[in-house]
Each structure stands twice: as C-alpha cells, then as structure tokens.
Short mmCIF file of C-alpha atoms and ligand atoms in Angstrom, two decimals:
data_model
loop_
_atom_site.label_atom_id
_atom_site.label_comp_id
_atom_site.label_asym_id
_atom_site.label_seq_id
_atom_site.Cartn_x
_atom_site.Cartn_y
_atom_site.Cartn_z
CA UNK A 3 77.07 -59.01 -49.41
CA UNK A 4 73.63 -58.18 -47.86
CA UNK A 5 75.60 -57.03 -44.86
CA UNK A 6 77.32 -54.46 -47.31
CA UNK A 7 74.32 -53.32 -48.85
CA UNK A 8 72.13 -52.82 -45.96
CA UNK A 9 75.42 -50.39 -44.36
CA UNK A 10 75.37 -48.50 -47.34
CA UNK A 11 71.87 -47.81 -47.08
CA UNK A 12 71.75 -47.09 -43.67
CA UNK A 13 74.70 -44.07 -44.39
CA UNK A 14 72.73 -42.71 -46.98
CA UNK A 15 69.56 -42.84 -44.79
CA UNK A 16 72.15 -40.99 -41.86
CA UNK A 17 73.05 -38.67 -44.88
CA UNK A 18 70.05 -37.56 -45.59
CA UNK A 19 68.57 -36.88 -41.64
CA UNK A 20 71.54 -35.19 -41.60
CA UNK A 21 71.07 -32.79 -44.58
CA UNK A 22 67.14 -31.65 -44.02
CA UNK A 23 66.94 -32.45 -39.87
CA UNK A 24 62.61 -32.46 -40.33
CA UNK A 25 61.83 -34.06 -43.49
CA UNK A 26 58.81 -35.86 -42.71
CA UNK A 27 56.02 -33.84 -41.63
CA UNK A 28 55.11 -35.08 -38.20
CA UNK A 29 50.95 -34.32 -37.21
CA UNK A 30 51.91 -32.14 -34.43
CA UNK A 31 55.34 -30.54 -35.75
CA UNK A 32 55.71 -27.40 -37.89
CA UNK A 33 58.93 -26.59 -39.90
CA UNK A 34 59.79 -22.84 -39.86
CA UNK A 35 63.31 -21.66 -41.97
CA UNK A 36 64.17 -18.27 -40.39
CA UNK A 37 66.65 -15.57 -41.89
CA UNK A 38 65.96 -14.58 -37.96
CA UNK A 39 68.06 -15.15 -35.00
CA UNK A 40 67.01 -17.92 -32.81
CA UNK A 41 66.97 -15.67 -29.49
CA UNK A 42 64.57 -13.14 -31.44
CA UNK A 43 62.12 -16.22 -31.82
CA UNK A 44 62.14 -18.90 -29.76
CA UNK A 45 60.54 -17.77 -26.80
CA UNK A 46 57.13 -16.90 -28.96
CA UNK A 47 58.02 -20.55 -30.69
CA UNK A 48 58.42 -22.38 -27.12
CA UNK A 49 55.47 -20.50 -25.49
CA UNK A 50 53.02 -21.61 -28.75
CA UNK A 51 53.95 -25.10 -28.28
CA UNK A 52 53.34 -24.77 -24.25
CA UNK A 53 49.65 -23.57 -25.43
CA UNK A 54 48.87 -25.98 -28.51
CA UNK A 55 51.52 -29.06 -28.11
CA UNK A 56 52.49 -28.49 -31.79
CA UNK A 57 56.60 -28.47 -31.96
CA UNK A 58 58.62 -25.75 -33.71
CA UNK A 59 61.47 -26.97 -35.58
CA UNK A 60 63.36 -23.92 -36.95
CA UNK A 61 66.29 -23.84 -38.84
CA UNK A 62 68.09 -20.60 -39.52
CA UNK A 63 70.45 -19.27 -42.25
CA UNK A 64 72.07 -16.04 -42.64
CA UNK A 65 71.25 -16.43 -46.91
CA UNK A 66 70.89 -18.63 -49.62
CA UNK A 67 66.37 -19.22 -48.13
CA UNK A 68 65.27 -18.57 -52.03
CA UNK A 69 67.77 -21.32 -53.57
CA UNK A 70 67.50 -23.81 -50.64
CA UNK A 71 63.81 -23.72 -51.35
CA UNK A 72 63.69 -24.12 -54.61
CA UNK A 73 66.27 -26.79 -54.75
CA UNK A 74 63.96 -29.04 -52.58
CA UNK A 75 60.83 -28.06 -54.46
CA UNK A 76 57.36 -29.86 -53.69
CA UNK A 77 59.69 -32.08 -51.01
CA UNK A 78 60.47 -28.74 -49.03
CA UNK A 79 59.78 -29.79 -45.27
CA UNK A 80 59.10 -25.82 -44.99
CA UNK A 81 55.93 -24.41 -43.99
CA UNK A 82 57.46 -20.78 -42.98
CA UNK A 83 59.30 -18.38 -43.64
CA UNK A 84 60.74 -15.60 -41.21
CA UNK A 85 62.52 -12.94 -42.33
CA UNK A 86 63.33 -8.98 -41.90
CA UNK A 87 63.03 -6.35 -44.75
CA UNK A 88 60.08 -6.05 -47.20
CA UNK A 89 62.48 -6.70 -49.99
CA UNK A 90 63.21 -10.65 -48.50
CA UNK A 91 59.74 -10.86 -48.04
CA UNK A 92 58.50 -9.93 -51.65
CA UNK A 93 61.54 -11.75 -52.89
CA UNK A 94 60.45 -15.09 -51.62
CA UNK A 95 57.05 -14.48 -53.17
CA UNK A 96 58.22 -13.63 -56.32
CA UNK A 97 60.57 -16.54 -56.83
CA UNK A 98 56.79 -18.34 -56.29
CA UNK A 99 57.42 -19.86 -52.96
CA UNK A 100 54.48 -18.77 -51.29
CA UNK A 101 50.72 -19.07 -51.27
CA UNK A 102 48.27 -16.94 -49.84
CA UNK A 103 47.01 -17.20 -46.05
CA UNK A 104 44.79 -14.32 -46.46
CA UNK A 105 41.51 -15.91 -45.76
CA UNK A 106 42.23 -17.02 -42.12
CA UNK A 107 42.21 -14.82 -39.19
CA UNK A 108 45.32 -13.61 -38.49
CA UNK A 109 45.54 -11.18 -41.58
CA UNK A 110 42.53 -9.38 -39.93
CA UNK A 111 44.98 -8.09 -37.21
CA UNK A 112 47.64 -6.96 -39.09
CA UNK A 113 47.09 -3.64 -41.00
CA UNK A 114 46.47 -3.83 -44.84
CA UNK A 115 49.57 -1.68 -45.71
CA UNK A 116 52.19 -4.71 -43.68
CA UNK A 117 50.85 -7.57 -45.53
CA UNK A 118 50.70 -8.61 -49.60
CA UNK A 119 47.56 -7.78 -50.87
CA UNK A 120 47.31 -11.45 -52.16
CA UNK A 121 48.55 -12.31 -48.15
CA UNK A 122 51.39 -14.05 -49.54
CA UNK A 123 53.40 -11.94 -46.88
CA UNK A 124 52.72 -10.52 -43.38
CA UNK A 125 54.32 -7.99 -41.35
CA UNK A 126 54.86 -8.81 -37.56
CA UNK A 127 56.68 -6.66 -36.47
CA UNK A 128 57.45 -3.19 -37.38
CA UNK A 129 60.80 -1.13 -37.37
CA UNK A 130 61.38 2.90 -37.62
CA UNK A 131 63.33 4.51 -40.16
CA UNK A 132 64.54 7.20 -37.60
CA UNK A 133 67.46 9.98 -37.87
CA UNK A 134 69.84 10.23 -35.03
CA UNK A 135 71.31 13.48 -34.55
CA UNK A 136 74.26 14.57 -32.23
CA UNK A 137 73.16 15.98 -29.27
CA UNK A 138 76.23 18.50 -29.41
CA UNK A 139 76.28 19.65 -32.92
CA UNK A 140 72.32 19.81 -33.33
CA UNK A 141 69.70 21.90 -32.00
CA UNK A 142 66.70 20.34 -31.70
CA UNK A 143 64.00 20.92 -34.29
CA UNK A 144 66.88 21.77 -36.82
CA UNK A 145 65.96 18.32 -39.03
CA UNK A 146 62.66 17.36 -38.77
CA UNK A 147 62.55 14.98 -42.48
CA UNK A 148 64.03 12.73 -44.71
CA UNK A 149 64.02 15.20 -46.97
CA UNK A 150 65.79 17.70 -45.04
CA UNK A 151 68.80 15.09 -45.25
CA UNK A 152 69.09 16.80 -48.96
CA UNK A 153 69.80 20.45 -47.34
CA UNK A 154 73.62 21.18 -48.75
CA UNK A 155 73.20 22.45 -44.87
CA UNK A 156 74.53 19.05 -43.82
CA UNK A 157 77.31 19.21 -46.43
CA UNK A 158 80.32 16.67 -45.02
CA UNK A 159 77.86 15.61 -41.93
CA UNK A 160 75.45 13.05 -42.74
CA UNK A 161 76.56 9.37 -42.58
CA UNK A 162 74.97 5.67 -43.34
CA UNK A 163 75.58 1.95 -44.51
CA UNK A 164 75.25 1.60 -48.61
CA UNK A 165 72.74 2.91 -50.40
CA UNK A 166 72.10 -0.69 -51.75
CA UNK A 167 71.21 -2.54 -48.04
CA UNK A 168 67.83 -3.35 -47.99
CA UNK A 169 67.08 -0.99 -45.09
CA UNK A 170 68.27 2.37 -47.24
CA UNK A 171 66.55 0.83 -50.37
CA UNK A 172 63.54 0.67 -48.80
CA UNK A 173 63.37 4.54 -47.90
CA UNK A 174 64.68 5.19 -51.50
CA UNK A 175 61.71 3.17 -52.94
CA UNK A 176 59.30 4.96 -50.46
CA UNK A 177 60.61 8.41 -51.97
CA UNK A 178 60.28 7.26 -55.09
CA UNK A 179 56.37 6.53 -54.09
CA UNK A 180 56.28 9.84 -52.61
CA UNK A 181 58.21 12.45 -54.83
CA UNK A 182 57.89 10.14 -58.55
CA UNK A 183 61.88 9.33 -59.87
CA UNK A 184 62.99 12.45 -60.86
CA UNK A 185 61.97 13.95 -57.09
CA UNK A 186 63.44 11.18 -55.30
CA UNK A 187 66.96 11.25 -57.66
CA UNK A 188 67.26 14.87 -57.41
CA UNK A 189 67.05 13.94 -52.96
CA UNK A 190 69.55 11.15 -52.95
CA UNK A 191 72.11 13.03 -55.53
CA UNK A 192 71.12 15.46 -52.79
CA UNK A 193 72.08 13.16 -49.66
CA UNK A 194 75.05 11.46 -51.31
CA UNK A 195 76.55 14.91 -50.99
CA UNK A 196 75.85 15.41 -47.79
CA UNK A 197 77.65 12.12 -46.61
CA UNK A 198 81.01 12.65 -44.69
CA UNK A 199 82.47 9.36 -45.89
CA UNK A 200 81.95 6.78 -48.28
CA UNK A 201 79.14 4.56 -47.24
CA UNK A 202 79.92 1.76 -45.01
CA UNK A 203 79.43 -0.04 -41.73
CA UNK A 204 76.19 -1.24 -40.48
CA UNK A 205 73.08 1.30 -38.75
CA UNK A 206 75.18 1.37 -35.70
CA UNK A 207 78.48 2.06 -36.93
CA UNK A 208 76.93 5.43 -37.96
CA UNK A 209 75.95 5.90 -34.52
CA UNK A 210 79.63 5.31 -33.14
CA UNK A 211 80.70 7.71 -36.08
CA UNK A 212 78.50 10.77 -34.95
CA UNK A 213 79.96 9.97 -31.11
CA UNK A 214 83.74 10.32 -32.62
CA UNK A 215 83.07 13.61 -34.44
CA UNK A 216 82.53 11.93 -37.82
CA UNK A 217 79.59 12.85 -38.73
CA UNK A 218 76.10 14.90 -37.01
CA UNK A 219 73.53 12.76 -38.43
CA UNK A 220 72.51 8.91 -39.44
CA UNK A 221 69.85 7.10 -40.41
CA UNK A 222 68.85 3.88 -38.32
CA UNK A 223 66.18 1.09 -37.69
CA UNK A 224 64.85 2.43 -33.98
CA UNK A 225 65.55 -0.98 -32.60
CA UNK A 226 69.56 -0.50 -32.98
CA UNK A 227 68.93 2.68 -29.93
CA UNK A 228 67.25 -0.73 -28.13
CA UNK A 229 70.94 -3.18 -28.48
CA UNK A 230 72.87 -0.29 -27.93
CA UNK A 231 71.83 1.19 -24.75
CA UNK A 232 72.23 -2.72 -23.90
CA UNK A 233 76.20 -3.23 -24.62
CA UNK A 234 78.52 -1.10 -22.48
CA UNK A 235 80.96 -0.64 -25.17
CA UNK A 236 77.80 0.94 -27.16
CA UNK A 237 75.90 2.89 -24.52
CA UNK A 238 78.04 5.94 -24.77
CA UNK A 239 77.08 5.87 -28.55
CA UNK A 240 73.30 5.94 -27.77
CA UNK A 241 73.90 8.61 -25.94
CA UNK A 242 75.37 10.88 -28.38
CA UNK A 243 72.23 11.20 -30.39
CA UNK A 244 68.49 12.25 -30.03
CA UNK A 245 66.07 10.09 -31.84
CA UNK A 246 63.66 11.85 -34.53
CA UNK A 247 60.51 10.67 -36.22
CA UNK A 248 60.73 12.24 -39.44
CA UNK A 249 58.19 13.64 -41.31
CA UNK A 250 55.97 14.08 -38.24
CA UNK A 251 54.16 17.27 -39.81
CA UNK A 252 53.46 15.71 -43.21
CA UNK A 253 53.05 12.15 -44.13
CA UNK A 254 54.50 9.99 -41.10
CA UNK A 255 58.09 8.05 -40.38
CA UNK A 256 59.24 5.53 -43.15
CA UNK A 257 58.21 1.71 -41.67
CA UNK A 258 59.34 -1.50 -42.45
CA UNK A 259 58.81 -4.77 -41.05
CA UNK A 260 59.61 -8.56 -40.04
CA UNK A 261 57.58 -10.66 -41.41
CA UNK A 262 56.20 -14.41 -42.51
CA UNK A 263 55.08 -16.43 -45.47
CA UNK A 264 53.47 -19.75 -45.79
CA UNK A 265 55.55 -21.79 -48.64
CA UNK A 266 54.44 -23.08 -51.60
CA UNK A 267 54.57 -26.64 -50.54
CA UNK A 268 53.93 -26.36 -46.95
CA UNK A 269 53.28 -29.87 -45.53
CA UNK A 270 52.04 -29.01 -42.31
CA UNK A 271 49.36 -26.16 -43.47
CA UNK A 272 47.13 -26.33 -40.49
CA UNK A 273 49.70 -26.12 -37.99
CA UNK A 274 51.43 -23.04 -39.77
CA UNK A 275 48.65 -21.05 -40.09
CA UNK A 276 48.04 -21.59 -35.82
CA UNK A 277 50.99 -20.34 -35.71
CA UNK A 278 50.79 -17.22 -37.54
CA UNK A 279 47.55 -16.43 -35.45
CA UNK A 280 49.13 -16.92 -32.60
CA UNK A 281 52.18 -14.60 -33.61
CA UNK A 282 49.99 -12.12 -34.50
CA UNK A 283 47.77 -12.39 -31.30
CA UNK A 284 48.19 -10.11 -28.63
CA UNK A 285 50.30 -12.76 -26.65
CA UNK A 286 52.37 -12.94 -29.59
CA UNK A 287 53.11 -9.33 -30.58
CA UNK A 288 53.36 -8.69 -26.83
CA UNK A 289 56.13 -11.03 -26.56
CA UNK A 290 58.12 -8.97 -29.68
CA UNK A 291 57.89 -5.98 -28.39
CA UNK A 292 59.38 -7.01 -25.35
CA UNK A 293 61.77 -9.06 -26.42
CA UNK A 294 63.32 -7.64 -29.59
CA UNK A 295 62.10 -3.54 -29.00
CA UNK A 296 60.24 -3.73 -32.29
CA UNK A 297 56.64 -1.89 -32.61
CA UNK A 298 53.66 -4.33 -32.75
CA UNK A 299 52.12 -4.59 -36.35
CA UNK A 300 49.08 -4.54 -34.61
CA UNK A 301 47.53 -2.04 -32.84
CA UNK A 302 46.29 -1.58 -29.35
CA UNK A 303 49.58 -3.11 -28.05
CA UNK A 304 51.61 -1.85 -24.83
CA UNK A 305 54.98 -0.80 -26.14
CA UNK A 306 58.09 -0.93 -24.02
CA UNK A 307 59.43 1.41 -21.74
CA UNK A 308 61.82 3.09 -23.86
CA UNK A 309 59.47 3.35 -26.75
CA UNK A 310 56.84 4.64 -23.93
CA UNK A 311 59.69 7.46 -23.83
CA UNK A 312 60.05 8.47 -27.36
CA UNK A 313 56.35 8.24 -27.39
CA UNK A 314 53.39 8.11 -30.04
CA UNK A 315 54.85 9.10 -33.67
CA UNK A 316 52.93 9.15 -36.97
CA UNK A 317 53.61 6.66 -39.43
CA UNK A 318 54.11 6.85 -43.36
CA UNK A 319 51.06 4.47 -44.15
CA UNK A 320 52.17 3.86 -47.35
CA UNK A 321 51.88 0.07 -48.81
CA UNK A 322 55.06 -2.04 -48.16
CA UNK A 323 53.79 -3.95 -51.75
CA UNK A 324 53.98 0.02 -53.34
CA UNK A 325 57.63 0.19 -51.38
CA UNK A 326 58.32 -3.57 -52.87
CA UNK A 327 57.76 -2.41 -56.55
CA UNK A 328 59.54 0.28 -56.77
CA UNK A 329 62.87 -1.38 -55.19
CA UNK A 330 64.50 -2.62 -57.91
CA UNK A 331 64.28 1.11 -59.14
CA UNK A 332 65.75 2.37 -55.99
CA UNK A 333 68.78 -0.05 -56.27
CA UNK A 334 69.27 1.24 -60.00
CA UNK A 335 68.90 5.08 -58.67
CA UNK A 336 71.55 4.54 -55.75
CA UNK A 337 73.71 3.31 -58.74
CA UNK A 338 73.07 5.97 -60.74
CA UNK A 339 74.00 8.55 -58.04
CA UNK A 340 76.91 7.35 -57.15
CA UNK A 341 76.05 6.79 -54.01
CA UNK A 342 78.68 4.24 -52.22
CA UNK A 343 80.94 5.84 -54.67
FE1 FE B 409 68.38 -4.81 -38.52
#
C-alpha cells in the first residue's frame, strides 16, 4: 500500500517537472519565456552566463505567453519576457503581467520613445518599416513616403501581408498619431486600392511577388533584406528591389522593436534585471546587430556591413506607448477599409 502511494506521488512529482521544466527559482538561474527564436538569443544568453555564472533557462512558444502566464499566476517561474512587436509588448503589460524596471540602469541606455514610460517594457532592438521597390519598374526617387503608397499612381502595384499583422498595424497606428483618424483612413482606403492582390503572405512573400511581376512595391521589416540575401532560393528576390527609408525629408522611417518585460511575479528579480543591463550593454546590442541584422536601440553602436551600406536614415521618433494606444484603432480602421477584403 505505501509502495502504491509513494509511485503515485513520485508520477505526479515527474508530471509536474515535466509541465513547467524551472519551477523553483534556483539563486543563480533566471527563467526567460521568449515568443523569440532560440538562435536569435542564445548566444547573448550563453555569453551572459560565461560573464556572471547566472544560467538562462528559456522556454519559447510561438503564442498562447499572456494565458500561460496568467494561468500560473504568483507561481509563474517567469522573470522575462522576450518578444517582437510593440503590440505583444504592451499586451503583456496590459493583461498586468509586468512591473516596472525603470529605476535601474539599463533604461538609461535605451531611448525614452522604445521603452513604457512606467518601464514596464523595453525596446532592444529596433526594426525598419522600409518600402522595397522593383528595381525595373521604379525610378529611383519616384516614392520617397508612406504616404506616397496612397498615390492612385500605384493603382494594381503595391502589395503586403494583412492589414491586421502586428507589423502593418503598427504603421497604421503611427499614421493615425501623425495625420489624426480621418487623415490616416482617407491613406489606407487610399493604399487598399493600390494593392495588386488581396493581402496575404508574410513581408517576404511580397518581396518574391515584386520579383515575379506581381506587384512594384512592398512594405517590409529591413531585417527580412538580411535572411534573404542569406537563402539561395531568396537571394534573387533581394535583388529585385531597392530599399527606401521613407519619410527621410519630413518626420523619419516608421520603427518598431524587440523587446523585454520583467513579470509580475518574477522570482529571480535580481538576476533578471543583470540581465537586461547586460542586453542592453554595448556587448549585448553588439551581439544583435550582428547576429539577427536588427539596429541597436541604443546609440553609438557599429551596425553591420549591409546596414553600413544602406547607411544613416532618420527615424520617426515618435513614442512606441503613442503607437501602442492607438492600435486597437488601427485594427478597427483596417476593418473598416476593407482592407484584406
Ligand atoms: Fe519579423
């Protein structure tokens, strides 16, 4: 009988390692959940715990971050959060799973316009909202802004992913901040019929479609010229298109970022907050750039060689917490327009 019992226990006890892999908080351990891919982070993870001895458990998921979190509450073994797109980011904090880090160093380096005013989110990296236009069927100089995209010009020749992905909501909400709703509706009624096909396909799929004919321009995350120019199969794609920095005469190129937040909960504080300083430390944002061909969120950081090419480019400075309020209006406005109609 006690035989029975103690079995039982132990697969319970086997269940449970098995379900959350780091649930006690070791001293010298920190737990990190990550919407991004392992290759993308692990080499800043491994080189941190080469210079402190503090071990990076990370587990990643492609969704479901906000209800796994709230399902394990104050027992979340959490202490970070990685994740792309300003909307994740503000997400997360407003499903109150985050608390501010803004009084330690780190959030000195990072720009005031990439992190949450309350520094319950940080940028660390930052990503280009850029146009790529066919090097056949566009002069250069003929598109120079987003808002150019609206020219019935480009009737039948402009094509992207949906107008609700994070990455096109983003821009929408940063018109919105720009032009107020009626400007920004009256410039994506104005895009949507431009499009040469019904929205679909991710940023580089919209490359692939300007290099068969398709269409003459997309809009893309810079970092997608980076992985393409790396796959055979894609390199003729790259080059297809030139790569413009909109709105260089006026307010700057739409940004958004990767980012981090502390949880709620976090059990191993101390040791997440080392390692956001050491992710944003020069070491740190050193290592992104190189690795994943994102900008540094903070300045005075050598770029890469084929950002060195495209050179210096103005950005929009506009707050990513202005771009985070007005998203759910931008999701409602792509609706509204039709625009993966
Ligand atoms: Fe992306």
């Amino acid at each position: 009988m006690i035989g029975r019992v103690n079995n039982s226990l132990i697969s319970i006890c086997l269940g449970l390692v098995l379900a959350v892999p780091f649930a006690v908080a070791a001293e010298d351990e920190v737990n990190v959940y990550s919407y991004r891919k392992p290759k993308l982070i692990d080499p800043m993870f491994a080189e941190f715990t080469k210079q402190t001895g503090i071990k990076v458990n990370s587990v990643f998921a492609k969704k479901g971050m906000i209800e796994r979190l709230q399902s394990e509450g104050v027992n979340s073994p959490a202490d970070l959060v990685f994740t792309v797109d300003i909307g994740r980011l503000s997400d997360i904090k407003n499903a109150g799973l985050t608390q501010s880090a803004s009084s330690k160093r780190f959030s000195d380096d990072i720009p005031a316009n990439y992190q949450d005013p309350k520094g319950h989110w940080f940028g660390l990296t930052t990503r280009a909202r850029i146009i790529a236009a066919s090097k056949d069927r566009v002069k250069p100089g003929e598109i120079l802004s987003y808002e150019d995209l609206a020219d019935p010009k480009w009737k039948g020749r402009i094509c992207t992913r949906s107008g609700k992905h994070p990455y096109m909501v983003a821009l929408t909400a940063s018109m919105i901040a720009h032009h107020g709703a009626v400007g920004a509706k009256t410039w994506l009624t104005g895009v949507k019929n431009n499009l040469a096909r019904k929205p679909q396909g991710n940023d580089r799929a919209q490359v692939k479609a300007i290099k068969e004919g398709e269409c003459d321009l997309a809009v893309i995350n810079h970092y997608y010229m980076a992985k393409m120019l790396k796959d055979p199969e894609q390199v003729p794609w790259a080059e297809s298109v030139n790569v413009i920095f909109p709105n260089q005469s006026g307010r700057g190129t739409h940004m958004n970022v990767s980012g981090m937040a502390l949880t709620k909960h976090a059990p191993s504080k101390d040791n997440a907050i080392k390692l956001m300083e050491f992710l944003a430390s020069d070491q740190g944002q050193a290592m992104y750039v190189q690795n994943n061909g994102e900008y540094p969120v903070k300045p005075g950081i050598a770029w890469n060689d084929l950002q060195n090419s495209w050179g210096e480019f103005k950005e929009d400075t506009l707050s990513l917490a202005v771009i985070a309020d007005n998203r759910v209006a931008a999701i409602r406005m792509a609706d509204e327009v039709g625009y993966n109609n």
